[in-house]
PDB file of C-alpha atoms and ligand atoms in Angstrom:
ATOM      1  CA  UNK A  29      67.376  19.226  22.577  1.00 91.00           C
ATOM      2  CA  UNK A  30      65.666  22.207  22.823  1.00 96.00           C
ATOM      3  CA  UNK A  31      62.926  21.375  25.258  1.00 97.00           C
ATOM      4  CA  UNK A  32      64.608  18.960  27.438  1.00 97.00           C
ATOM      5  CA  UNK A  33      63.187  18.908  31.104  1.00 95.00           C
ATOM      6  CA  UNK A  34      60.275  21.072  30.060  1.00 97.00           C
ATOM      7  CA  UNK A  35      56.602  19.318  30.152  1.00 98.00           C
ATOM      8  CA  UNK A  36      53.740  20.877  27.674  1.00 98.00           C
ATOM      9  CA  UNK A  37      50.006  20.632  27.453  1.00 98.00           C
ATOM     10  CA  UNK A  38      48.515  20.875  24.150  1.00 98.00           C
ATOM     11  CA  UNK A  39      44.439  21.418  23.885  1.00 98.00           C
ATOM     12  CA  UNK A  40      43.268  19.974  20.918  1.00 98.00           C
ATOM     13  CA  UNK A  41      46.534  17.874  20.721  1.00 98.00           C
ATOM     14  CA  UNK A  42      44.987  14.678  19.239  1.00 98.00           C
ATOM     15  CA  UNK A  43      44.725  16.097  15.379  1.00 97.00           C
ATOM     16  CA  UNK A  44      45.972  18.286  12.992  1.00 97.00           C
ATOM     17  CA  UNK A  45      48.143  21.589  13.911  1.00 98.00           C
ATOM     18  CA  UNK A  46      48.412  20.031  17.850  1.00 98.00           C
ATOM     19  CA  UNK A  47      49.383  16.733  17.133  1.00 98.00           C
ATOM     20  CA  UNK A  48      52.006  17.759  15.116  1.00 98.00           C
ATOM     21  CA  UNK A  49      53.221  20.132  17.865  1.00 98.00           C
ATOM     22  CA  UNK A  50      52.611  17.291  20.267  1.00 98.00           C
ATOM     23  CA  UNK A  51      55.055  15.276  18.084  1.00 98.00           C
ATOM     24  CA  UNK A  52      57.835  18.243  17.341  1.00 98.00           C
ATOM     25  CA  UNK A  53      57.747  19.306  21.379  1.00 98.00           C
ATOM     26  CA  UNK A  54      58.233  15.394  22.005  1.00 97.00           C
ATOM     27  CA  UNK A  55      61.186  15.442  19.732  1.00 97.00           C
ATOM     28  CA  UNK A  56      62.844  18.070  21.489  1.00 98.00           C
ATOM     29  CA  UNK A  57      63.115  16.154  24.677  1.00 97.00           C
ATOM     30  CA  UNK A  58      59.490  17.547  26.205  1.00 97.00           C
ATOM     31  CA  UNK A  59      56.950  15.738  28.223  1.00 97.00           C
ATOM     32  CA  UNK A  60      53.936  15.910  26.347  1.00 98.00           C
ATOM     33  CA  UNK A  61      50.142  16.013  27.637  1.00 98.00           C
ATOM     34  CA  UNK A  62      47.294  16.259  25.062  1.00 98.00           C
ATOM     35  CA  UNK A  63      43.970  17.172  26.155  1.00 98.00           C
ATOM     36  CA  UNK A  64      41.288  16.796  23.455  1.00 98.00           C
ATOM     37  CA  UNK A  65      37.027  16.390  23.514  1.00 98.00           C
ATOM     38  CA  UNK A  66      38.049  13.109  21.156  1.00 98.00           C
ATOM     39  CA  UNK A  67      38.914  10.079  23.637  1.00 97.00           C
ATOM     40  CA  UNK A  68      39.631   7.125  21.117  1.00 97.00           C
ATOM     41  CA  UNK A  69      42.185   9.177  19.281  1.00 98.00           C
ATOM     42  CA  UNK A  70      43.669  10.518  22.666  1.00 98.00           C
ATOM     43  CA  UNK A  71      44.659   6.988  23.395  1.00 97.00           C
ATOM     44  CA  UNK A  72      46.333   6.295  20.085  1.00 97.00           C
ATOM     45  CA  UNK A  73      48.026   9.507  19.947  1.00 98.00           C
ATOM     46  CA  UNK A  74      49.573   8.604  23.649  1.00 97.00           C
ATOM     47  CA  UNK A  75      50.388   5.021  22.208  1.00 97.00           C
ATOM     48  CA  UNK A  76      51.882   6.784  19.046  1.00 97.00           C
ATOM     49  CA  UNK A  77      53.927   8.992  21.522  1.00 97.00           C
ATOM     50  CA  UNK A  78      54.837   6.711  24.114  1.00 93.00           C
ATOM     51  CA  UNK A  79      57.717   7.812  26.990  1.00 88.00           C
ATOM     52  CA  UNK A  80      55.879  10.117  29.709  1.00 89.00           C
ATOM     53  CA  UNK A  81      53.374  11.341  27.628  1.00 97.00           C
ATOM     54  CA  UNK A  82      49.865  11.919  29.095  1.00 97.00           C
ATOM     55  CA  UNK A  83      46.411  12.218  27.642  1.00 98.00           C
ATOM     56  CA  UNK A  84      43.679  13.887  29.329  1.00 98.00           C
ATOM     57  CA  UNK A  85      39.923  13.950  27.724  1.00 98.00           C
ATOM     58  CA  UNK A  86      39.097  17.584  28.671  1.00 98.00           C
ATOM     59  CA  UNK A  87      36.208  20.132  27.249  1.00 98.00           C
ATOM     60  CA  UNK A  88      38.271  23.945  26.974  1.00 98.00           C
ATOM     61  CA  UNK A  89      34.593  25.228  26.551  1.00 98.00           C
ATOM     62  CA  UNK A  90      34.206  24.195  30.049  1.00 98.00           C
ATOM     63  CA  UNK A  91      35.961  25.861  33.524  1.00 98.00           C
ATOM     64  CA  UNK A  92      35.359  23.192  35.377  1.00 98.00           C
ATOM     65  CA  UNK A  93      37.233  21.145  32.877  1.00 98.00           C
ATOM     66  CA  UNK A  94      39.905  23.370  32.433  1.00 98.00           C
ATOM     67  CA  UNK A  95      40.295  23.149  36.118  1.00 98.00           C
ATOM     68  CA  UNK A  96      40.602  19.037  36.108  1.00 98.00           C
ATOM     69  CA  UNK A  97      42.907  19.114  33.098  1.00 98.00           C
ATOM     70  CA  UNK A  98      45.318  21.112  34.764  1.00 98.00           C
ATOM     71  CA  UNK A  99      44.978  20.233  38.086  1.00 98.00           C
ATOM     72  CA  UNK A 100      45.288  16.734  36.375  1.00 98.00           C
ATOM     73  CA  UNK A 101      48.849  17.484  34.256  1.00 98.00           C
ATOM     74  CA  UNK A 102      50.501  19.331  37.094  1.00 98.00           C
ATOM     75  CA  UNK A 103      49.734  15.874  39.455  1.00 98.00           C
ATOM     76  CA  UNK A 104      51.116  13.824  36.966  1.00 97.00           C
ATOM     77  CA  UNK A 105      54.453  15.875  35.753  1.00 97.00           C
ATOM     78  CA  UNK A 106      55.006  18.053  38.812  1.00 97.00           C
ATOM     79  CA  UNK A 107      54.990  21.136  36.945  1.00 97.00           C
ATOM     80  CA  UNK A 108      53.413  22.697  33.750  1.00 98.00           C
ATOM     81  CA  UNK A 109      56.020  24.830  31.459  1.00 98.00           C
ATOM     82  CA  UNK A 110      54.297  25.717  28.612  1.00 98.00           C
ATOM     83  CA  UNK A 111      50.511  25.385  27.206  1.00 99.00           C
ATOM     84  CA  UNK A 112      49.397  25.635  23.789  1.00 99.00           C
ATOM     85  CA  UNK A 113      46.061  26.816  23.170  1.00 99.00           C
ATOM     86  CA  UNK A 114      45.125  25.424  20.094  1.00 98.00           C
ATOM     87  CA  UNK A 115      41.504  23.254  19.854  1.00 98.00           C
ATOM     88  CA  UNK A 116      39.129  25.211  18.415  1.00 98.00           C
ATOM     89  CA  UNK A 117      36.014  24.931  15.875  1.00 97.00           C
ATOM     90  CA  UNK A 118      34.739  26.468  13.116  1.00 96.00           C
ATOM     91  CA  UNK A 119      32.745  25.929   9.848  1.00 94.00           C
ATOM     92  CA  UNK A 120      31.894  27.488   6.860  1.00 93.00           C
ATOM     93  CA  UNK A 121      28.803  30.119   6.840  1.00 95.00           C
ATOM     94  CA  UNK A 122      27.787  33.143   4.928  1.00 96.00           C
ATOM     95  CA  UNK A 123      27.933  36.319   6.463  1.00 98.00           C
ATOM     96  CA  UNK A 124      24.093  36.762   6.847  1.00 98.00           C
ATOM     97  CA  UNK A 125      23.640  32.801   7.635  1.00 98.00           C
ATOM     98  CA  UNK A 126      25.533  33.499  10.901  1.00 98.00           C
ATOM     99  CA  UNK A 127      22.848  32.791  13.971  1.00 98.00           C
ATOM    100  CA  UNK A 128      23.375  33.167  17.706  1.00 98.00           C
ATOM    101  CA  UNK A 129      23.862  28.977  17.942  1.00 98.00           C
ATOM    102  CA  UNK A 130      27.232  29.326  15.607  1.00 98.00           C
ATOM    103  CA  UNK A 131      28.352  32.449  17.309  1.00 98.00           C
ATOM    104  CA  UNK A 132      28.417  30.855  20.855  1.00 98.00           C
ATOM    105  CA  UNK A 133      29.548  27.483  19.738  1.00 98.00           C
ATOM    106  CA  UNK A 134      32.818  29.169  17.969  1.00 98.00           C
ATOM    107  CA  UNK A 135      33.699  31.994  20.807  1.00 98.00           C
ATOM    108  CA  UNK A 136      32.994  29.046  23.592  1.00 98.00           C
ATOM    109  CA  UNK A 137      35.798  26.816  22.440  1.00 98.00           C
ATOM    110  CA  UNK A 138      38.279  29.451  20.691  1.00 98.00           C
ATOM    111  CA  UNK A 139      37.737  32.633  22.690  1.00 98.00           C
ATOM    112  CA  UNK A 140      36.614  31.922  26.241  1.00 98.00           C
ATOM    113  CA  UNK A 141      38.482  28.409  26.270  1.00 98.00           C
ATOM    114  CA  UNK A 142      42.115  30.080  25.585  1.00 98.00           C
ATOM    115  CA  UNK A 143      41.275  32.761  27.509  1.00 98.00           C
ATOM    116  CA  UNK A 144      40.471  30.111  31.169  1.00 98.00           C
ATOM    117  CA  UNK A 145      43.152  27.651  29.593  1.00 98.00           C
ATOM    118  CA  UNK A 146      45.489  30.073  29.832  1.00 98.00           C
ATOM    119  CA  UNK A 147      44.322  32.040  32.779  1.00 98.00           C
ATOM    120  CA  UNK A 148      44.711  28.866  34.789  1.00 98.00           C
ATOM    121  CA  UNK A 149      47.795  27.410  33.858  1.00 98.00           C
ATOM    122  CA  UNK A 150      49.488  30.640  34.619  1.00 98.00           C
ATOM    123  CA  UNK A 151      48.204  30.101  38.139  1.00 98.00           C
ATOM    124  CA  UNK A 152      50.655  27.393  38.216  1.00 98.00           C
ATOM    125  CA  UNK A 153      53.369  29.140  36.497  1.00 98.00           C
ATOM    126  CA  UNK A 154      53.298  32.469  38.743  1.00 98.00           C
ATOM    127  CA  UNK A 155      54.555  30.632  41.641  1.00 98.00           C
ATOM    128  CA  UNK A 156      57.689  29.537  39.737  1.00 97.00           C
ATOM    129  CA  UNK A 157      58.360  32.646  37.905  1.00 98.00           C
ATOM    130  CA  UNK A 158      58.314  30.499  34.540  1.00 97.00           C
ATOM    131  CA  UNK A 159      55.571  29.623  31.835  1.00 98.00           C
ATOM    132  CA  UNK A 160      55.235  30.039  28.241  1.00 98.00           C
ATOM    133  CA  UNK A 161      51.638  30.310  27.129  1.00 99.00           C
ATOM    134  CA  UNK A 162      51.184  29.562  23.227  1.00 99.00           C
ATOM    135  CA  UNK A 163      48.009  30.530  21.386  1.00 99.00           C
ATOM    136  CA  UNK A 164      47.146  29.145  17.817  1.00 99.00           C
ATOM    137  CA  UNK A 165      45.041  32.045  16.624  1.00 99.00           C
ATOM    138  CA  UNK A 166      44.891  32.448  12.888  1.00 98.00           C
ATOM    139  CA  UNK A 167      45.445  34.658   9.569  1.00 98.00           C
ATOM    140  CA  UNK A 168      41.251  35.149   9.921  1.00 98.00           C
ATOM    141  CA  UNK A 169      41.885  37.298  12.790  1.00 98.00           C
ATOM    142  CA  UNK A 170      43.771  39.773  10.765  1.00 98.00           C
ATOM    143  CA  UNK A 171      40.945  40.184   7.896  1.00 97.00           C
ATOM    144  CA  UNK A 172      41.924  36.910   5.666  1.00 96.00           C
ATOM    145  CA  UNK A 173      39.690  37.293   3.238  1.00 94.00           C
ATOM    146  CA  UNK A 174      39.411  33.256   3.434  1.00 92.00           C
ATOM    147  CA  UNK A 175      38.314  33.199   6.197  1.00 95.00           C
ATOM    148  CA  UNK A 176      35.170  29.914   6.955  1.00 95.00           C
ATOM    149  CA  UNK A 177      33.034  33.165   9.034  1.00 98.00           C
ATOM    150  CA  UNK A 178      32.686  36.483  10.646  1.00 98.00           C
ATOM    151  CA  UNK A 179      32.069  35.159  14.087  1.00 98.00           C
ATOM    152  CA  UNK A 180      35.358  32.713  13.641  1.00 98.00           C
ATOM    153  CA  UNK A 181      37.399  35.913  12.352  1.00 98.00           C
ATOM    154  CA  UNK A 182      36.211  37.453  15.501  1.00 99.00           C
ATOM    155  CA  UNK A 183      36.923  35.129  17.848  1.00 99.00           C
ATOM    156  CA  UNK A 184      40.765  34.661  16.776  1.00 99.00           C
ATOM    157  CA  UNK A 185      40.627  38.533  16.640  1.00 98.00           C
ATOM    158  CA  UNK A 186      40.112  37.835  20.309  1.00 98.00           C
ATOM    159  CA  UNK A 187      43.207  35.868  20.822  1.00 99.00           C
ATOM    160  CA  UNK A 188      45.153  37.948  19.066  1.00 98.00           C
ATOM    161  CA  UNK A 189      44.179  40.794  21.704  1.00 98.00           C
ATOM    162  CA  UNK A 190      43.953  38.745  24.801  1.00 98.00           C
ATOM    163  CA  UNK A 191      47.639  37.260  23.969  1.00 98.00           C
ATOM    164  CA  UNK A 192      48.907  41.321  23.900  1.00 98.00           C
ATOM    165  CA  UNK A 193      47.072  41.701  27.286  1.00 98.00           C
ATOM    166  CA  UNK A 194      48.174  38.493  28.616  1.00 98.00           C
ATOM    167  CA  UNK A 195      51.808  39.057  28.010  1.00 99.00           C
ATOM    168  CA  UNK A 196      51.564  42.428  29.923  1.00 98.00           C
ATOM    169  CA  UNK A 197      49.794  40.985  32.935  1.00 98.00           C
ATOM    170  CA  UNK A 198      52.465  38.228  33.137  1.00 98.00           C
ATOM    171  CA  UNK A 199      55.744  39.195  31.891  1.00 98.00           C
ATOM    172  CA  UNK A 200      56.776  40.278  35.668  1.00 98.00           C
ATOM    173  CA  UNK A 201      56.226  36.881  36.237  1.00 98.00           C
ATOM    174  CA  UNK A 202      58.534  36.179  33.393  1.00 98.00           C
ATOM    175  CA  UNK A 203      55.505  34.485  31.783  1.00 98.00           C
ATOM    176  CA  UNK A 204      56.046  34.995  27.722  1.00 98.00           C
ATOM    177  CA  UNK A 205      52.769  35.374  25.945  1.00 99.00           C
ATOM    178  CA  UNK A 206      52.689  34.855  22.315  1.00 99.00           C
ATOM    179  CA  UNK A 207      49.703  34.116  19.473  1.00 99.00           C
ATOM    180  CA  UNK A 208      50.523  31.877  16.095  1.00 99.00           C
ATOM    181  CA  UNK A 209      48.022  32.922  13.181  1.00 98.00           C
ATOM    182  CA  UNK A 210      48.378  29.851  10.501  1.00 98.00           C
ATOM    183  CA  UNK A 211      47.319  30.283   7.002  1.00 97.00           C
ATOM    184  CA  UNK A 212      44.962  27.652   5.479  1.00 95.00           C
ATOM    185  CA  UNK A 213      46.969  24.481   6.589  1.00 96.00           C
ATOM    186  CA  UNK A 214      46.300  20.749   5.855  1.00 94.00           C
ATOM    187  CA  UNK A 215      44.576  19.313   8.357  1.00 93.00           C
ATOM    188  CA  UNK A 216      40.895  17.768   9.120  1.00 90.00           C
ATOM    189  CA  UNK A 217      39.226  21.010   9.773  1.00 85.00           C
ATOM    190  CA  UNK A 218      40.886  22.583   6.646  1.00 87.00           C
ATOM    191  CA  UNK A 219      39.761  19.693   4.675  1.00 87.00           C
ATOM    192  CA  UNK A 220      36.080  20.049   5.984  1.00 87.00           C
ATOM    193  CA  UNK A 221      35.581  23.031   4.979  1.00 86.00           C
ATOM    194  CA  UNK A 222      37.418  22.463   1.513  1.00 87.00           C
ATOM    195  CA  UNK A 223      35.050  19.549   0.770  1.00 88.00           C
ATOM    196  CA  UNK A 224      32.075  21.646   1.464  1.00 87.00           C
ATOM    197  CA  UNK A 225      33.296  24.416  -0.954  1.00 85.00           C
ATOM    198  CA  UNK A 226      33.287  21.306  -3.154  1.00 89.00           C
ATOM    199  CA  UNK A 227      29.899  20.518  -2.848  1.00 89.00           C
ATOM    200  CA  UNK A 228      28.481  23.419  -2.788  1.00 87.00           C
ATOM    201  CA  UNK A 229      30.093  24.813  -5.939  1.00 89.00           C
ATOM    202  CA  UNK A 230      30.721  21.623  -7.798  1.00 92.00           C
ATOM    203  CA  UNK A 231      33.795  22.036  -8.348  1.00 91.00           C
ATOM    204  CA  UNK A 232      36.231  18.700  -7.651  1.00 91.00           C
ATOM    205  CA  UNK A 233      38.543  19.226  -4.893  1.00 87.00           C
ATOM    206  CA  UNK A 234      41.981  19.261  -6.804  1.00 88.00           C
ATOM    207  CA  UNK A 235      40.448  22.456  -8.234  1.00 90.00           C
ATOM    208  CA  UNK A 236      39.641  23.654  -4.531  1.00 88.00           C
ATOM    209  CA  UNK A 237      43.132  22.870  -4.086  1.00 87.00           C
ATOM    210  CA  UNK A 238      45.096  24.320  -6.842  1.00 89.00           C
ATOM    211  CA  UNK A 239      42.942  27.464  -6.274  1.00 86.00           C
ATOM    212  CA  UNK A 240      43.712  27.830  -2.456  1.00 84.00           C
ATOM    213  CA  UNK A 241      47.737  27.036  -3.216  1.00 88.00           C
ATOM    214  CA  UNK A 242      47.432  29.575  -5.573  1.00 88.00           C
ATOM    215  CA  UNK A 243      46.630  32.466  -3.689  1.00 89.00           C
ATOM    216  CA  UNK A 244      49.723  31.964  -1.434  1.00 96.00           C
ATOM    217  CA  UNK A 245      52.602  33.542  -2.323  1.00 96.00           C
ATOM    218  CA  UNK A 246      54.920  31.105  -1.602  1.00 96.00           C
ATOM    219  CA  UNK A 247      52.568  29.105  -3.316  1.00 95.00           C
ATOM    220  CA  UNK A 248      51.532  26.069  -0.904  1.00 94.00           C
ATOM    221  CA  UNK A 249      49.096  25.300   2.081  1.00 94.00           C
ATOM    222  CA  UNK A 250      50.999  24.876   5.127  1.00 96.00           C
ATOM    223  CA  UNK A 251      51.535  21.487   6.546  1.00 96.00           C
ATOM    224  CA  UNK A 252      50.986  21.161  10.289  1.00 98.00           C
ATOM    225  CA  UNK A 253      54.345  20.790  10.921  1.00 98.00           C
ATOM    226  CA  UNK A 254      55.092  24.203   9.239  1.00 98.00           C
ATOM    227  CA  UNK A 255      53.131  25.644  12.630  1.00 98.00           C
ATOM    228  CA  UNK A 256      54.709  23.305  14.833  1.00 98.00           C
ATOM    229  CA  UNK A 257      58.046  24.821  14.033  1.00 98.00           C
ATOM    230  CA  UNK A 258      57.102  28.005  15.088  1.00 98.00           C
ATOM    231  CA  UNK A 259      55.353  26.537  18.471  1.00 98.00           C
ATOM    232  CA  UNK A 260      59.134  24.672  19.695  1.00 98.00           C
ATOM    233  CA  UNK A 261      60.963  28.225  18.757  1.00 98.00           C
ATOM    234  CA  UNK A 262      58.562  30.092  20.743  1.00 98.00           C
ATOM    235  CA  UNK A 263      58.802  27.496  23.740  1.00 98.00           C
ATOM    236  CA  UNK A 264      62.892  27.650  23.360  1.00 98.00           C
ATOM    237  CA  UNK A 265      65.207  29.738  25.423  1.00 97.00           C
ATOM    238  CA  UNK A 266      65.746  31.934  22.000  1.00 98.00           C
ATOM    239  CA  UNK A 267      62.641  32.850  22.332  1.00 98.00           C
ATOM    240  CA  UNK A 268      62.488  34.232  26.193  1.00 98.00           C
ATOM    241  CA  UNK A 269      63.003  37.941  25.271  1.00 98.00           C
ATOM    242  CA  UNK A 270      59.306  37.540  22.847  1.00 98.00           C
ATOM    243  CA  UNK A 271      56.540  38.428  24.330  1.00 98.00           C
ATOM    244  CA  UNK A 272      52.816  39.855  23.194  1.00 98.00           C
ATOM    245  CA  UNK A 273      53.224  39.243  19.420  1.00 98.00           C
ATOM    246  CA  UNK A 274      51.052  37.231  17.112  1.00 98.00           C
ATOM    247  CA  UNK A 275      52.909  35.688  14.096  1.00 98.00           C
ATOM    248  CA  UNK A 276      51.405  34.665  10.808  1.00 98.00           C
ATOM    249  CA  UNK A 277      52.639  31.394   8.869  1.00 98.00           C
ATOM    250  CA  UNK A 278      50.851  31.210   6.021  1.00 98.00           C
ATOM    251  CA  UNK A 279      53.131  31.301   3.075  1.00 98.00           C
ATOM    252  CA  UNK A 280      52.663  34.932   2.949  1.00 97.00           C
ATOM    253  CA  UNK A 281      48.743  35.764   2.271  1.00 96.00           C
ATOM    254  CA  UNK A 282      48.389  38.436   5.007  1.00 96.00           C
ATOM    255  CA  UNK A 283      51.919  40.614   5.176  1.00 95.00           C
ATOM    256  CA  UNK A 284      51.444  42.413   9.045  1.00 84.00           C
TER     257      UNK A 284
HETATM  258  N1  NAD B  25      43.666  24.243   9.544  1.00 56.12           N
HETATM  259  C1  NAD B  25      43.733  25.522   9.238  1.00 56.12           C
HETATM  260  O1  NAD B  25      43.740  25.904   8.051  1.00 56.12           O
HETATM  261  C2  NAD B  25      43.797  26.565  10.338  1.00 56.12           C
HETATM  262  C3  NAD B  25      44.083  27.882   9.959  1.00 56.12           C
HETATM  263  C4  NAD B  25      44.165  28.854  10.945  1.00 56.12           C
HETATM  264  C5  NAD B  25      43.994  28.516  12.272  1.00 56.12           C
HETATM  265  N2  NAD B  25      43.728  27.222  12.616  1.00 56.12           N
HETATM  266  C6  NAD B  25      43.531  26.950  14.046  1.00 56.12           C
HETATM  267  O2  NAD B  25      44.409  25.921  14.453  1.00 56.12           O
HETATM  268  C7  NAD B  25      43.841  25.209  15.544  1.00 56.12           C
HETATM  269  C8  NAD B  25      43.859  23.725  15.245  1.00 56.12           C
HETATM  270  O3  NAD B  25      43.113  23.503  14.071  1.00 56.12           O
HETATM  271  P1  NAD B  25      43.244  22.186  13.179  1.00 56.12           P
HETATM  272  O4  NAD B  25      43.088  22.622  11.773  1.00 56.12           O
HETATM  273  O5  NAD B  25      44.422  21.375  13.591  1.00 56.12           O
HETATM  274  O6  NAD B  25      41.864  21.466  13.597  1.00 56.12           O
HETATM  275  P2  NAD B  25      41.462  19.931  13.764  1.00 56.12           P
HETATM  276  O7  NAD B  25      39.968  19.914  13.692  1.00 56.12           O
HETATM  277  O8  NAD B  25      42.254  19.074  12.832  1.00 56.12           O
HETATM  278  O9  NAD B  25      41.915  19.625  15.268  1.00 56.12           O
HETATM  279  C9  NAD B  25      41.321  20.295  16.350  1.00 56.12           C
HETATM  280  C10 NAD B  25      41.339  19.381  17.566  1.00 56.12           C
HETATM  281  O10 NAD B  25      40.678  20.099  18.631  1.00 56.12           O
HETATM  282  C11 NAD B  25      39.801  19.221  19.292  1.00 56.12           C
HETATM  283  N3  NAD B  25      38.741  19.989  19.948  1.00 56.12           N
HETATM  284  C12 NAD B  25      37.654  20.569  19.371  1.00 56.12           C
HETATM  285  N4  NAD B  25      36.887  21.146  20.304  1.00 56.12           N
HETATM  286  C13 NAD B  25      37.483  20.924  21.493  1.00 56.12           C
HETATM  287  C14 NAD B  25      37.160  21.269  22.830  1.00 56.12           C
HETATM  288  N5  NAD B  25      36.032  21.941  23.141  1.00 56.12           N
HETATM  289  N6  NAD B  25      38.017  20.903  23.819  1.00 56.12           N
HETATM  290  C15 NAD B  25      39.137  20.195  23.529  1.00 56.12           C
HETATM  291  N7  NAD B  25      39.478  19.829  22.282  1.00 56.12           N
HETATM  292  C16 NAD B  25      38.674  20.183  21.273  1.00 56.12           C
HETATM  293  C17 NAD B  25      39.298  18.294  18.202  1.00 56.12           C
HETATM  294  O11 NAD B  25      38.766  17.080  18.739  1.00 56.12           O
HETATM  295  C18 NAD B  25      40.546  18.090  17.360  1.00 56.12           C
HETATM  296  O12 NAD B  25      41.318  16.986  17.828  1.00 56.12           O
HETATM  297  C19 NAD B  25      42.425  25.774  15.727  1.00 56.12           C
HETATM  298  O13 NAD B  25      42.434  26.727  16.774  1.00 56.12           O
HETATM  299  C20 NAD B  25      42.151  26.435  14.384  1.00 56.12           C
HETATM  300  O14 NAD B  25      41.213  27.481  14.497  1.00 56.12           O
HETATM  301  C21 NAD B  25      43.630  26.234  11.685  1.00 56.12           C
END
């Protein structure tokens, strides 16, 4: 197994693209803690996992919080080897709809949070000279045209430049840094803001589907497991030598 003897954190871990990582890392011999806003499903998804598996309810929008969660995991497990920074928030607005609220709710959770989730779990990591940080950015971050707003494509531009800057100030630590950017993938928030496309445009949402599939390339949505692929290669010894880069899944839509 890939991940045997390694313990990982995953914010946001009780749905969608971190619950399937949750599940994958498991699967690969990991101890798994998820760390999520959403309490009821926190205990199922724990149940669901089972073994040594931890859940922590924890708000990434919050230091303090940040502080407790990992303060929290590292009592538990005795160490922390690799985070993934993936909750975040978003929902669909027009350009010129976009007001201060929305800006501040999106960059709280999916800027500042990976940026103190993953500031503080390499205070842990330093000391041992190992850590692998994971951040789920996205394909909005690279000028998806897709993309649910301007202030979300900006804030997971920010990840995708804090992970470069991240990987710098840590690989002497022998810290590796590195950003996933999914495409539009299958999972609750996806489906959100598919069913308000629906609404709004009346058009029924095998339509919204077929559209979005069609744009792709390859020719399909992602499944969450598609991004938890990349998350277990990234935490695996073949990955140690990659560091700093930001990797788009996504069936192809964005090509750099
Ligand atoms: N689904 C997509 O098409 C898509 C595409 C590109 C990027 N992403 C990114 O992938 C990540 C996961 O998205 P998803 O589609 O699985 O979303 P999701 O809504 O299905 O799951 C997100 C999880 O994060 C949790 N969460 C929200 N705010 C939180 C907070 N402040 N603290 C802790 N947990 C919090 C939610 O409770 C939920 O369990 C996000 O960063 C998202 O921006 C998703």
């Amino acid at each position: 197994m890939q991940l045997d003897g390694r313990t990982a954190l995953i914010t946001g871990g009780a749905s969608g693209i971190g619950w399937a990582t949750a599940k994958a890392m498991a699967r690969e011999g990991a101890k798994i803690a998820i760390a999520d806003i959403d309490r009821d499903k926190i205990e199922q998804r724990v149940t669901e996992l089972g073994g040594a598996s931890y859940g922590i309810v924890a708000d990434v929008g919050d230091l303090r919080e940040i502080d407790r969660m990992i303060h929290a995991v590292v009592s538990n497990f005795g160490q922390l080897d690799v985070i993934v920074n993936n909750a975040g928030v978003t929902r669909r607005c027009a350009f010129m709809d976009i007001d201060e609220e929305l800006w501040d709710w999106v960059h709280r959770v999916n800027a500042k949070g990976v940026f103190f989730c993953l500031q503080r779990a390499a205070r842990e990591m330093i000391p041992r000279r190992r850590g692998t940080v994971i951040n789920i950015a996205s394909i909005a971050g690279r000028g998806y045209p897709g993309t649910s707003n301007a202030a979300y494509a900006a804030s997971k531009g920010a990840v995708i430049s804090l992970t470069m800057q991240a990987a710098r100030a840590l690989a002497k630590h022998n810290i590796t840094v590195n950003a996933i950017c999914p495409g539009v993938t299958r999972t609750e928030l996806a489906q959100s803001i598919m069913d308000l496309r629906a609404e709004k445009e009346g058009v029924p949402m095998a339509e919204i589907e077929a559209q979005a599939a069609q744009g792709i390339p390859i020719g399909r949505m992602n499944e969450p497991e598609d991004i938890a692929a990349m998350a277990v290669f990234l935490a695996s010894d073949g990955a140690r030598n990659i560091t700093g880069q930001s990797f788009n899944v996504d069936g192809g839509l964005i090509m750099m």
